[in-house]
PDB file of C-alpha atoms in Angstrom:
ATOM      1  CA  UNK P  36     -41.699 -50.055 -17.827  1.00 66.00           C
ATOM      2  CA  UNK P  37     -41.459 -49.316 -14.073  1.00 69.00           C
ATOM      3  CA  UNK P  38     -44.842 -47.470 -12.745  1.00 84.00           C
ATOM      4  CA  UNK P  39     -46.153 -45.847  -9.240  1.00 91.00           C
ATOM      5  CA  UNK P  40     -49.772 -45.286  -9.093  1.00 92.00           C
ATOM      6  CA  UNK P  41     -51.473 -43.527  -6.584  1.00 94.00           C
ATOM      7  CA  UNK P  42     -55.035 -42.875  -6.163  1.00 84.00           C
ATOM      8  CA  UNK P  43     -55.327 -39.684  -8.616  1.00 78.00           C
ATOM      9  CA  UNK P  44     -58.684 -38.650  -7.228  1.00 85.00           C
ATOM     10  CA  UNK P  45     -58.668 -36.340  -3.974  1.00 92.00           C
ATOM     11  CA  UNK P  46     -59.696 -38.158  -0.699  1.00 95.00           C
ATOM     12  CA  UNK P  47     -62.130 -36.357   1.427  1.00 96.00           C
ATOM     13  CA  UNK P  48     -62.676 -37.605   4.329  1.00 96.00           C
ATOM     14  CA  UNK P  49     -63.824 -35.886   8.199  1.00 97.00           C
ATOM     15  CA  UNK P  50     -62.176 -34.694  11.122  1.00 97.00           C
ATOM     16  CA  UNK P  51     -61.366 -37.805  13.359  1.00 97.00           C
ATOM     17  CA  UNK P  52     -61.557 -40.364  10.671  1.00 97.00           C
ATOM     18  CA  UNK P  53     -58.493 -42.921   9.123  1.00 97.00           C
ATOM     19  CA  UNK P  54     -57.644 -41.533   6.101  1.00 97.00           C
ATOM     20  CA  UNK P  55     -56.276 -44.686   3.620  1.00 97.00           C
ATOM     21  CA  UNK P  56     -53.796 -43.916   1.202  1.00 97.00           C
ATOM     22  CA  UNK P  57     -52.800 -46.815  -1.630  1.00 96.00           C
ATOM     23  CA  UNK P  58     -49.687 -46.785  -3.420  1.00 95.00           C
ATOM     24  CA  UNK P  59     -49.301 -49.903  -6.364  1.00 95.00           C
ATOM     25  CA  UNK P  60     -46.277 -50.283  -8.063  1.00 92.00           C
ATOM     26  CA  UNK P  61     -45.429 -52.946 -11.278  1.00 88.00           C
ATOM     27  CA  UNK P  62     -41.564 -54.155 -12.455  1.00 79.00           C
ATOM     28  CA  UNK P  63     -40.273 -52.933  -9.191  1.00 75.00           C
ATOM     29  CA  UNK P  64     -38.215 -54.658  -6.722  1.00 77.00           C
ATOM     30  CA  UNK P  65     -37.528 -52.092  -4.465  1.00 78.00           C
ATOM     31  CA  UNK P  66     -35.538 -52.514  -1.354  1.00 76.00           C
ATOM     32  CA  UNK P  67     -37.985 -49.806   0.969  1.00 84.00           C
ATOM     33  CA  UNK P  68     -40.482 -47.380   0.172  1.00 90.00           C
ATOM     34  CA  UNK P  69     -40.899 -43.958   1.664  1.00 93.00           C
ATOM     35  CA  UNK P  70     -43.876 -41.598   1.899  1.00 96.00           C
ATOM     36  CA  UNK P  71     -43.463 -37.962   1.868  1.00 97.00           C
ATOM     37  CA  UNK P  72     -46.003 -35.097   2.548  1.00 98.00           C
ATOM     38  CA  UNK P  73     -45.990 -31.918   0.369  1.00 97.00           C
ATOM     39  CA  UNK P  74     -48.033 -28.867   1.006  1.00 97.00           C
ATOM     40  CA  UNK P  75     -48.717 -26.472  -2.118  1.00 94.00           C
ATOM     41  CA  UNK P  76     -46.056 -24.190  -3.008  1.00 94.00           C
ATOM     42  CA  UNK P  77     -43.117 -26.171  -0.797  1.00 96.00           C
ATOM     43  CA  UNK P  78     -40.955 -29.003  -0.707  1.00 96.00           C
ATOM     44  CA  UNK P  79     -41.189 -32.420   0.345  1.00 97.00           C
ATOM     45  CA  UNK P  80     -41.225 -33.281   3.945  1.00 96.00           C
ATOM     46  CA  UNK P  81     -40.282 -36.716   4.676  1.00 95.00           C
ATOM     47  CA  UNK P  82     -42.723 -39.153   6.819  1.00 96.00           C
ATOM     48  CA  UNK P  83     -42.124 -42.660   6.862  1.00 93.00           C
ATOM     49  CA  UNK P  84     -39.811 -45.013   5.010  1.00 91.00           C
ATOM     50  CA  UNK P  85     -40.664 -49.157   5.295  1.00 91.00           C
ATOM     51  CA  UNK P  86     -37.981 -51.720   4.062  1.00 87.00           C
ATOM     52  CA  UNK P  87     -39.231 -54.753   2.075  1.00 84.00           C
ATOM     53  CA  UNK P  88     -38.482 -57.223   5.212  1.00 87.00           C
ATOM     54  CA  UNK P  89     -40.780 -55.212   7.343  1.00 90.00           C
ATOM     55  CA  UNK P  90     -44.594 -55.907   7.254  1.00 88.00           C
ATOM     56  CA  UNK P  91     -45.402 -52.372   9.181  1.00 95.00           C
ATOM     57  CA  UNK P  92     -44.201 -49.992  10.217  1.00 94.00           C
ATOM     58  CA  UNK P  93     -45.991 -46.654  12.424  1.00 95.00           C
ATOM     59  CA  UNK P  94     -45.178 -43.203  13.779  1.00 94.00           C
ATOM     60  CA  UNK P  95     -47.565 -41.508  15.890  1.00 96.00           C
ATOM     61  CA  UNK P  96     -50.662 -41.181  14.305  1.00 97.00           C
ATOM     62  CA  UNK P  97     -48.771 -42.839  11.219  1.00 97.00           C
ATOM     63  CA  UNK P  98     -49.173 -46.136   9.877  1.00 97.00           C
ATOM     64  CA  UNK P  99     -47.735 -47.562   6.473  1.00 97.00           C
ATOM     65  CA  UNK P 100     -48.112 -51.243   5.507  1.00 96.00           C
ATOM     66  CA  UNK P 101     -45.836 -52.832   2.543  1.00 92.00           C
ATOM     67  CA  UNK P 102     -46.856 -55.901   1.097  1.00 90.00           C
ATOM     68  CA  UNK P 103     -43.920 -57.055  -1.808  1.00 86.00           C
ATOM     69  CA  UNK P 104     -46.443 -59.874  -2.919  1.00 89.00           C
ATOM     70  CA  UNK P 105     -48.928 -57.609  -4.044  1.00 91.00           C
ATOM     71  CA  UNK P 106     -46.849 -54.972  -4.909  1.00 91.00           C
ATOM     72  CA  UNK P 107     -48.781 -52.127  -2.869  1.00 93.00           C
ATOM     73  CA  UNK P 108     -48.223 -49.933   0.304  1.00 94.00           C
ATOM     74  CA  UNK P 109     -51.102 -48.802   1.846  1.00 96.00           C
ATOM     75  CA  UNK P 110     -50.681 -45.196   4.178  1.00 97.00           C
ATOM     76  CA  UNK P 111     -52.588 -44.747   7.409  1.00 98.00           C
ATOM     77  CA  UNK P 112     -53.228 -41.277   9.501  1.00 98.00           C
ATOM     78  CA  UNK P 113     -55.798 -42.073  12.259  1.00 97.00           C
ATOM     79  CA  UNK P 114     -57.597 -40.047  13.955  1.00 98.00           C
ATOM     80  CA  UNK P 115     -57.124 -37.131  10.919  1.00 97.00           C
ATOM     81  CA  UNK P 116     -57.158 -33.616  11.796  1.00 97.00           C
ATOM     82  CA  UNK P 117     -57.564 -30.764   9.194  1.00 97.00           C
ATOM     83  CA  UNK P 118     -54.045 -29.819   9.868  1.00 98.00           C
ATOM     84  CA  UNK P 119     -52.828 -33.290   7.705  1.00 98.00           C
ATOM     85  CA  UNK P 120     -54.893 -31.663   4.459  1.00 98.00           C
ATOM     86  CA  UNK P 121     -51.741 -32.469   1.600  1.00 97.00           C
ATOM     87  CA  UNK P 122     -50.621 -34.209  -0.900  1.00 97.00           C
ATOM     88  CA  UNK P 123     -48.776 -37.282  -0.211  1.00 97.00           C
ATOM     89  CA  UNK P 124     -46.487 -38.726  -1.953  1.00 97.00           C
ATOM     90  CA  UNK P 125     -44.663 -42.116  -2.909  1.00 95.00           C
ATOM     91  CA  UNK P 126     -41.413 -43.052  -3.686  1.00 94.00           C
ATOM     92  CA  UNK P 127     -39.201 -45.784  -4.178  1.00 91.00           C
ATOM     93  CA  UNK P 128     -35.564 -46.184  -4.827  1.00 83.00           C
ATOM     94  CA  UNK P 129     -34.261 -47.249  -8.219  1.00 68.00           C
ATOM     95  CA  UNK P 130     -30.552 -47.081  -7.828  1.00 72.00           C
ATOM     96  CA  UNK P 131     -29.636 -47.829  -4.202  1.00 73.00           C
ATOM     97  CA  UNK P 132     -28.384 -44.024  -4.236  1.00 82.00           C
ATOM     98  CA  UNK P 133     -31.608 -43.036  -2.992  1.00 84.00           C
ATOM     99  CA  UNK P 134     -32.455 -41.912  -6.802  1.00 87.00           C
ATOM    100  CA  UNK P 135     -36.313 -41.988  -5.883  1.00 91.00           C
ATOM    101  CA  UNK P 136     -38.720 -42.620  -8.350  1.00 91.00           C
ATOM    102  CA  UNK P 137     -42.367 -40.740  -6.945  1.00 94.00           C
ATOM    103  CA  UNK P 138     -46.044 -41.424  -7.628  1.00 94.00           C
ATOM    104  CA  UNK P 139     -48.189 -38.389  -8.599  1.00 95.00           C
ATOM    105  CA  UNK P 140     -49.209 -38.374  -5.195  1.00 95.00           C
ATOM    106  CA  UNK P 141     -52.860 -38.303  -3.212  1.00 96.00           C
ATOM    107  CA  UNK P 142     -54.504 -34.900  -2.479  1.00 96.00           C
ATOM    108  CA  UNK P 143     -56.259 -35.181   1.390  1.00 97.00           C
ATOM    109  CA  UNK P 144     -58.412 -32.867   2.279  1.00 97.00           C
ATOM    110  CA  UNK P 145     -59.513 -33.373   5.659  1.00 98.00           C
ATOM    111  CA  UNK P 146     -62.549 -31.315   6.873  1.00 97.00           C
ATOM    112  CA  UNK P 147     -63.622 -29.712  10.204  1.00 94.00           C
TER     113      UNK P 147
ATOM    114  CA  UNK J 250     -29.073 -25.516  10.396  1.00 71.00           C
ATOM    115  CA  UNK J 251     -30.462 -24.243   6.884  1.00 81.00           C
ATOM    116  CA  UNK J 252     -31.113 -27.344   5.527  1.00 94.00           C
ATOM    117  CA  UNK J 253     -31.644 -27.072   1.604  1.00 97.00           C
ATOM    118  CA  UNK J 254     -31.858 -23.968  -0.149  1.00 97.00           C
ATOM    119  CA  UNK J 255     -32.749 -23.155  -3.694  1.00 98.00           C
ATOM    120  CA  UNK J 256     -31.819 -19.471  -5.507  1.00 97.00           C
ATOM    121  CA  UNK J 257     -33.433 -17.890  -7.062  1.00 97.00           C
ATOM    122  CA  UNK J 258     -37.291 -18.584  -5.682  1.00 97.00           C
ATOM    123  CA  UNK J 259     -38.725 -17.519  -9.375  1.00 97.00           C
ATOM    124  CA  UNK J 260     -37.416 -16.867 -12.718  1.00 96.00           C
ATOM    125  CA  UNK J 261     -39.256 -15.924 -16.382  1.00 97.00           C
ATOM    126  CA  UNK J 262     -36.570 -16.505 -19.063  1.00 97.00           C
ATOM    127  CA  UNK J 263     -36.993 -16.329 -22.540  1.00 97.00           C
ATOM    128  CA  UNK J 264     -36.665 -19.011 -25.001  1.00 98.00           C
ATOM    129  CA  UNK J 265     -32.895 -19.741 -26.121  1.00 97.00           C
ATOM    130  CA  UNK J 266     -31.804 -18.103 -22.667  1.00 97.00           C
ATOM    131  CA  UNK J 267     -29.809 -19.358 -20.316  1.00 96.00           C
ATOM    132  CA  UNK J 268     -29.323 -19.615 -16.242  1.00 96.00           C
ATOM    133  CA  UNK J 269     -27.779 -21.761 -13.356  1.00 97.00           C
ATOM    134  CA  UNK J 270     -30.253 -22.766 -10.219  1.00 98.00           C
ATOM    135  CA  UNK J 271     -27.929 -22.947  -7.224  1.00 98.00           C
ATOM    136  CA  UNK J 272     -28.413 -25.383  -4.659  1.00 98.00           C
ATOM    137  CA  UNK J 273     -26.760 -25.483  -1.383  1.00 98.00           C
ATOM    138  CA  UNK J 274     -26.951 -27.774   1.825  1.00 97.00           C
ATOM    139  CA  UNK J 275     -25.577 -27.416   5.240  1.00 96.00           C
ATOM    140  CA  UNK J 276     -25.629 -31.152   6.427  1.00 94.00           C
ATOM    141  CA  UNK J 277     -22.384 -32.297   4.767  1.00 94.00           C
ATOM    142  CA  UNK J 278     -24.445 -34.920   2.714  1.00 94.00           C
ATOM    143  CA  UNK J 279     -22.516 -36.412   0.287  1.00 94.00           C
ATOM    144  CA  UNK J 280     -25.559 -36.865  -2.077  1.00 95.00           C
ATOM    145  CA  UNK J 281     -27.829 -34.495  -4.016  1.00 97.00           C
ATOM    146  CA  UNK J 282     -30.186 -34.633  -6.672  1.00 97.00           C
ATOM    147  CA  UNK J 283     -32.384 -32.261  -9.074  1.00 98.00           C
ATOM    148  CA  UNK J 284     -35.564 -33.296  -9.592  1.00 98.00           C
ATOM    149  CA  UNK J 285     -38.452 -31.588 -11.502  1.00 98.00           C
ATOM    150  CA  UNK J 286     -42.390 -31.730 -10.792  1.00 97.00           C
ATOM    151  CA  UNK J 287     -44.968 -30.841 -13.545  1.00 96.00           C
ATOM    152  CA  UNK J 288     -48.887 -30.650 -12.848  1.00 89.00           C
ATOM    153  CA  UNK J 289     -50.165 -34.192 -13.357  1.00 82.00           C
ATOM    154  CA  UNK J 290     -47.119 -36.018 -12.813  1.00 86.00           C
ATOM    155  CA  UNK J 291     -44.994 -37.352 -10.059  1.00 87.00           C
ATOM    156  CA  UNK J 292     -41.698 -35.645  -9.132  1.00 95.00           C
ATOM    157  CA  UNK J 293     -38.885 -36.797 -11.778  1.00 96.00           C
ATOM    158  CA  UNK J 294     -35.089 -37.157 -11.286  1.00 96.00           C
ATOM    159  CA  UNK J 295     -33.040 -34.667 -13.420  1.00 97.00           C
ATOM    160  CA  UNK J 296     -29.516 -35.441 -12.083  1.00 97.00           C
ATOM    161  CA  UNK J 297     -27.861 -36.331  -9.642  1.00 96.00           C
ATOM    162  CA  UNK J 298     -24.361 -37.005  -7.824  1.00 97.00           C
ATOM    163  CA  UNK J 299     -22.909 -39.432  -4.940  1.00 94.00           C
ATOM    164  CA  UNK J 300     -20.116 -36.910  -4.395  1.00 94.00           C
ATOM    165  CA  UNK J 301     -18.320 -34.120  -4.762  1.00 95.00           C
ATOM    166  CA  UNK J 302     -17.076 -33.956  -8.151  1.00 94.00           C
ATOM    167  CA  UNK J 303     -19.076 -36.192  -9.531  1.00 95.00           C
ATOM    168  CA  UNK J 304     -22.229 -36.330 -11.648  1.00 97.00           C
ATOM    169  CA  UNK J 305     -24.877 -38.725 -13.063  1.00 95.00           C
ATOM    170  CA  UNK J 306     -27.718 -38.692 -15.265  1.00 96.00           C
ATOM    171  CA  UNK J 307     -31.273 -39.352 -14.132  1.00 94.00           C
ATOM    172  CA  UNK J 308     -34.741 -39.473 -15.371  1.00 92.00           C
ATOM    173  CA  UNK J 309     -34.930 -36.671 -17.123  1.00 96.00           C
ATOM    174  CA  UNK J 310     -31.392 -35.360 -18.016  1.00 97.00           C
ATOM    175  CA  UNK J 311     -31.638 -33.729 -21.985  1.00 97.00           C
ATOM    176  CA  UNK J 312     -31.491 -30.043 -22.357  1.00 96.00           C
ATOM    177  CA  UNK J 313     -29.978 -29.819 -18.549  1.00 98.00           C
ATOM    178  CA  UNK J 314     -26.367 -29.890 -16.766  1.00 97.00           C
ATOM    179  CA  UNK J 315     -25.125 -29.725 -13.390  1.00 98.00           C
ATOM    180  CA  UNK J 316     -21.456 -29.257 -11.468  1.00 97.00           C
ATOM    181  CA  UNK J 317     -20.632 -30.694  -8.206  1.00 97.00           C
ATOM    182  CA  UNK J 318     -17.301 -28.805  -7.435  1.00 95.00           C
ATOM    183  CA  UNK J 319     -18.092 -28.233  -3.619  1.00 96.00           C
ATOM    184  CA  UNK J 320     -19.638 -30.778  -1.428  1.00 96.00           C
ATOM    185  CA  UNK J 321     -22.153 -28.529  -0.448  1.00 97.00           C
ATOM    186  CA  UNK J 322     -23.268 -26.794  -3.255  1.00 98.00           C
ATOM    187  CA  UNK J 323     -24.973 -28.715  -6.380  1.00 98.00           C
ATOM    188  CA  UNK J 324     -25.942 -26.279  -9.779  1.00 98.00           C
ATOM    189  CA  UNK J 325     -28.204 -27.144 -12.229  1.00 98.00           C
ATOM    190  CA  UNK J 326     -27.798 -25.580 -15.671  1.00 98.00           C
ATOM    191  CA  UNK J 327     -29.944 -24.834 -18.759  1.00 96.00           C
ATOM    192  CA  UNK J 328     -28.282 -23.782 -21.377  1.00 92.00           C
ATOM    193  CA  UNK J 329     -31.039 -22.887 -24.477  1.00 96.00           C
ATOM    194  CA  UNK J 330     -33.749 -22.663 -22.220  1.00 96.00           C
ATOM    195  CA  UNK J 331     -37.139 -23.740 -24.222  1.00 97.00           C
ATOM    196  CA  UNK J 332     -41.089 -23.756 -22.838  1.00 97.00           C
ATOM    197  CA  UNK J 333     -40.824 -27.398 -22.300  1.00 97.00           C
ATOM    198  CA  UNK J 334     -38.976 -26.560 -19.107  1.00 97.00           C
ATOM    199  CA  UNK J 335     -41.347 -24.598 -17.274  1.00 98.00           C
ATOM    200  CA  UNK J 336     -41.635 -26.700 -14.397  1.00 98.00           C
ATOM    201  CA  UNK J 337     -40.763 -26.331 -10.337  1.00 98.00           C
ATOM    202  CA  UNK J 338     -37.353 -27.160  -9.998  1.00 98.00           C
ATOM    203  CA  UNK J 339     -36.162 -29.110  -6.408  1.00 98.00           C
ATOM    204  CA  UNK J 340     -32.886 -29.948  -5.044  1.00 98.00           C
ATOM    205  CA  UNK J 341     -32.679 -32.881  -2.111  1.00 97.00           C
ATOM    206  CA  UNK J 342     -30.089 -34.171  -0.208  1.00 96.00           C
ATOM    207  CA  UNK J 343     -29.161 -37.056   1.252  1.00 94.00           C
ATOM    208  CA  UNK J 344     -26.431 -38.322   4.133  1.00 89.00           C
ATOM    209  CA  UNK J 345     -26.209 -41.929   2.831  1.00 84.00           C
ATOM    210  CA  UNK J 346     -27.303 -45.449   4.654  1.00 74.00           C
ATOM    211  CA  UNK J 347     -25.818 -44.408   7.739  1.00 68.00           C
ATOM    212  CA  UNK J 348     -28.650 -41.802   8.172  1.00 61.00           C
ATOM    213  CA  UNK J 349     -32.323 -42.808   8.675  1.00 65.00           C
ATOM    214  CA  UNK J 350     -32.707 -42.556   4.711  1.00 74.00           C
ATOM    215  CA  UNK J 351     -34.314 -39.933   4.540  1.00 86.00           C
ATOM    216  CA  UNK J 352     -33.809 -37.190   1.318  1.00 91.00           C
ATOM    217  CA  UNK J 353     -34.084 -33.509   2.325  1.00 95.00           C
ATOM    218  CA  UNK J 354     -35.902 -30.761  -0.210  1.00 97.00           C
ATOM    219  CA  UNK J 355     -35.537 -27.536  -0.895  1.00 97.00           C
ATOM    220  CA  UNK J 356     -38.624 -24.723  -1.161  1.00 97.00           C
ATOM    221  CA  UNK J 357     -38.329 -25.342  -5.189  1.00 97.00           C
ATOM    222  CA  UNK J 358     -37.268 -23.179  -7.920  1.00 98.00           C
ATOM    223  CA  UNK J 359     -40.683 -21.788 -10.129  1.00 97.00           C
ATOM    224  CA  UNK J 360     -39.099 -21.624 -13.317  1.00 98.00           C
ATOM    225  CA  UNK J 361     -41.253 -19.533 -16.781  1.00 97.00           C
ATOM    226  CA  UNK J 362     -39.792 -20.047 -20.168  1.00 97.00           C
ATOM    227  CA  UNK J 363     -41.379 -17.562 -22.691  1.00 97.00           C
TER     228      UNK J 363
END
């Protein structure tokens, strides 16, 4: 069956640091793959979305990688501020109608 | 611009009850989806629809149904509500591969069944 898996643990890291987020995924051939952000109690926010011809792809202090051989995105904030303390979340497309299928996402807790 | 809204915010229902979750959007997407999100698991497609007046199943679709009869408006039904749906409820929308791709959420529906 088709699977996400995201790093269930919570990643702590300090103010000013690269915070690395990993995303694996297994019997997937998905055309892109977007990351969203959700804070507790609210929606998702969307961030970044990488298509599977595209090696990288970055937005300010964003960076998300895609490799289709290894079947794994990996999620980049430099220079982390407290402010980016989430969850972030995975997704890729199933359908082609944007019918996401999400990870269980990465709590960041990023501290002064 | 709205965006996505959800009503109501909360609901407690009893078991065997039943309600509608409304969602609305003021981007004139032609695409929206119900998805539900349970502690320990990822966010999981309910139903959805690539137009108005039309619906399709997703993920998750048993002991739910939904009605697309306005573009902008998207409701998610439960008709014998049961325990096993205590969950947040969210509604997205989506403008189609014209836009950047990008699906737009709702605040979420915190749904109790007794």
């Amino acid at each position: 069956s088709q699977k996400i898996e995201q790093n269930s643990e919570a990643l702590n890291i300090q103010e000013g640091k690269t915070a690395t987020l990993t995303c694996n995924y297994t019997n997937y051939s998905p055309a892109y793959l977007q990351w969203y952000r959700q804070d507790p109690g609210r929606g998702p926010v969307f961030l970044l979305l990488i298509r599977e011809n595209e090696k990288e792809k970055r937005k300010e202090r964003l960076k998300v990688t895609f490799d289709t051989t290894l079947k794994q995105s990996l999620f980049h904030i430099t220079a982390s501020q407290p402010a980016d303390s989430a969850t972030y979340l995975c997704a890729l497309d199933r359908s082609g109608y944007s019918t996401l299928t999400f990870g269980k996402g990465t709590m960041l807790l990023v501290s002064p | 611009n709205a965006g996505v809204t959800q009503t109501p915010k909360f609901r407690v229902l009893k078991t065997g009850q039943s309600m509608t979750l409304l969602c609305a959007q003021d981007m004139n997407h032609e695409y929206m989806y119900w998805y539900r999100q349970d502690p320990g698991m990822g966010l999981r497609l309910i139903h959805y629809s690539v137009g108005e007046g039309t619906t399709a199943k997703g993920e998750v679709p048993d002991g739910y149904n939904v009605s697309r009869l306005k573009k902008q408006n998207f409701l998610l039904g439960l008709e014998s509500a049961a325990p096993s749906q205590t969950s947040v409820y969210f509604c997205a929308s989506w403008g189609g591969m014209s836009s950047y791709n990008e699906q737009f959420f709702g605040p979420g529906t915190r749904l109790t069944v007794l």
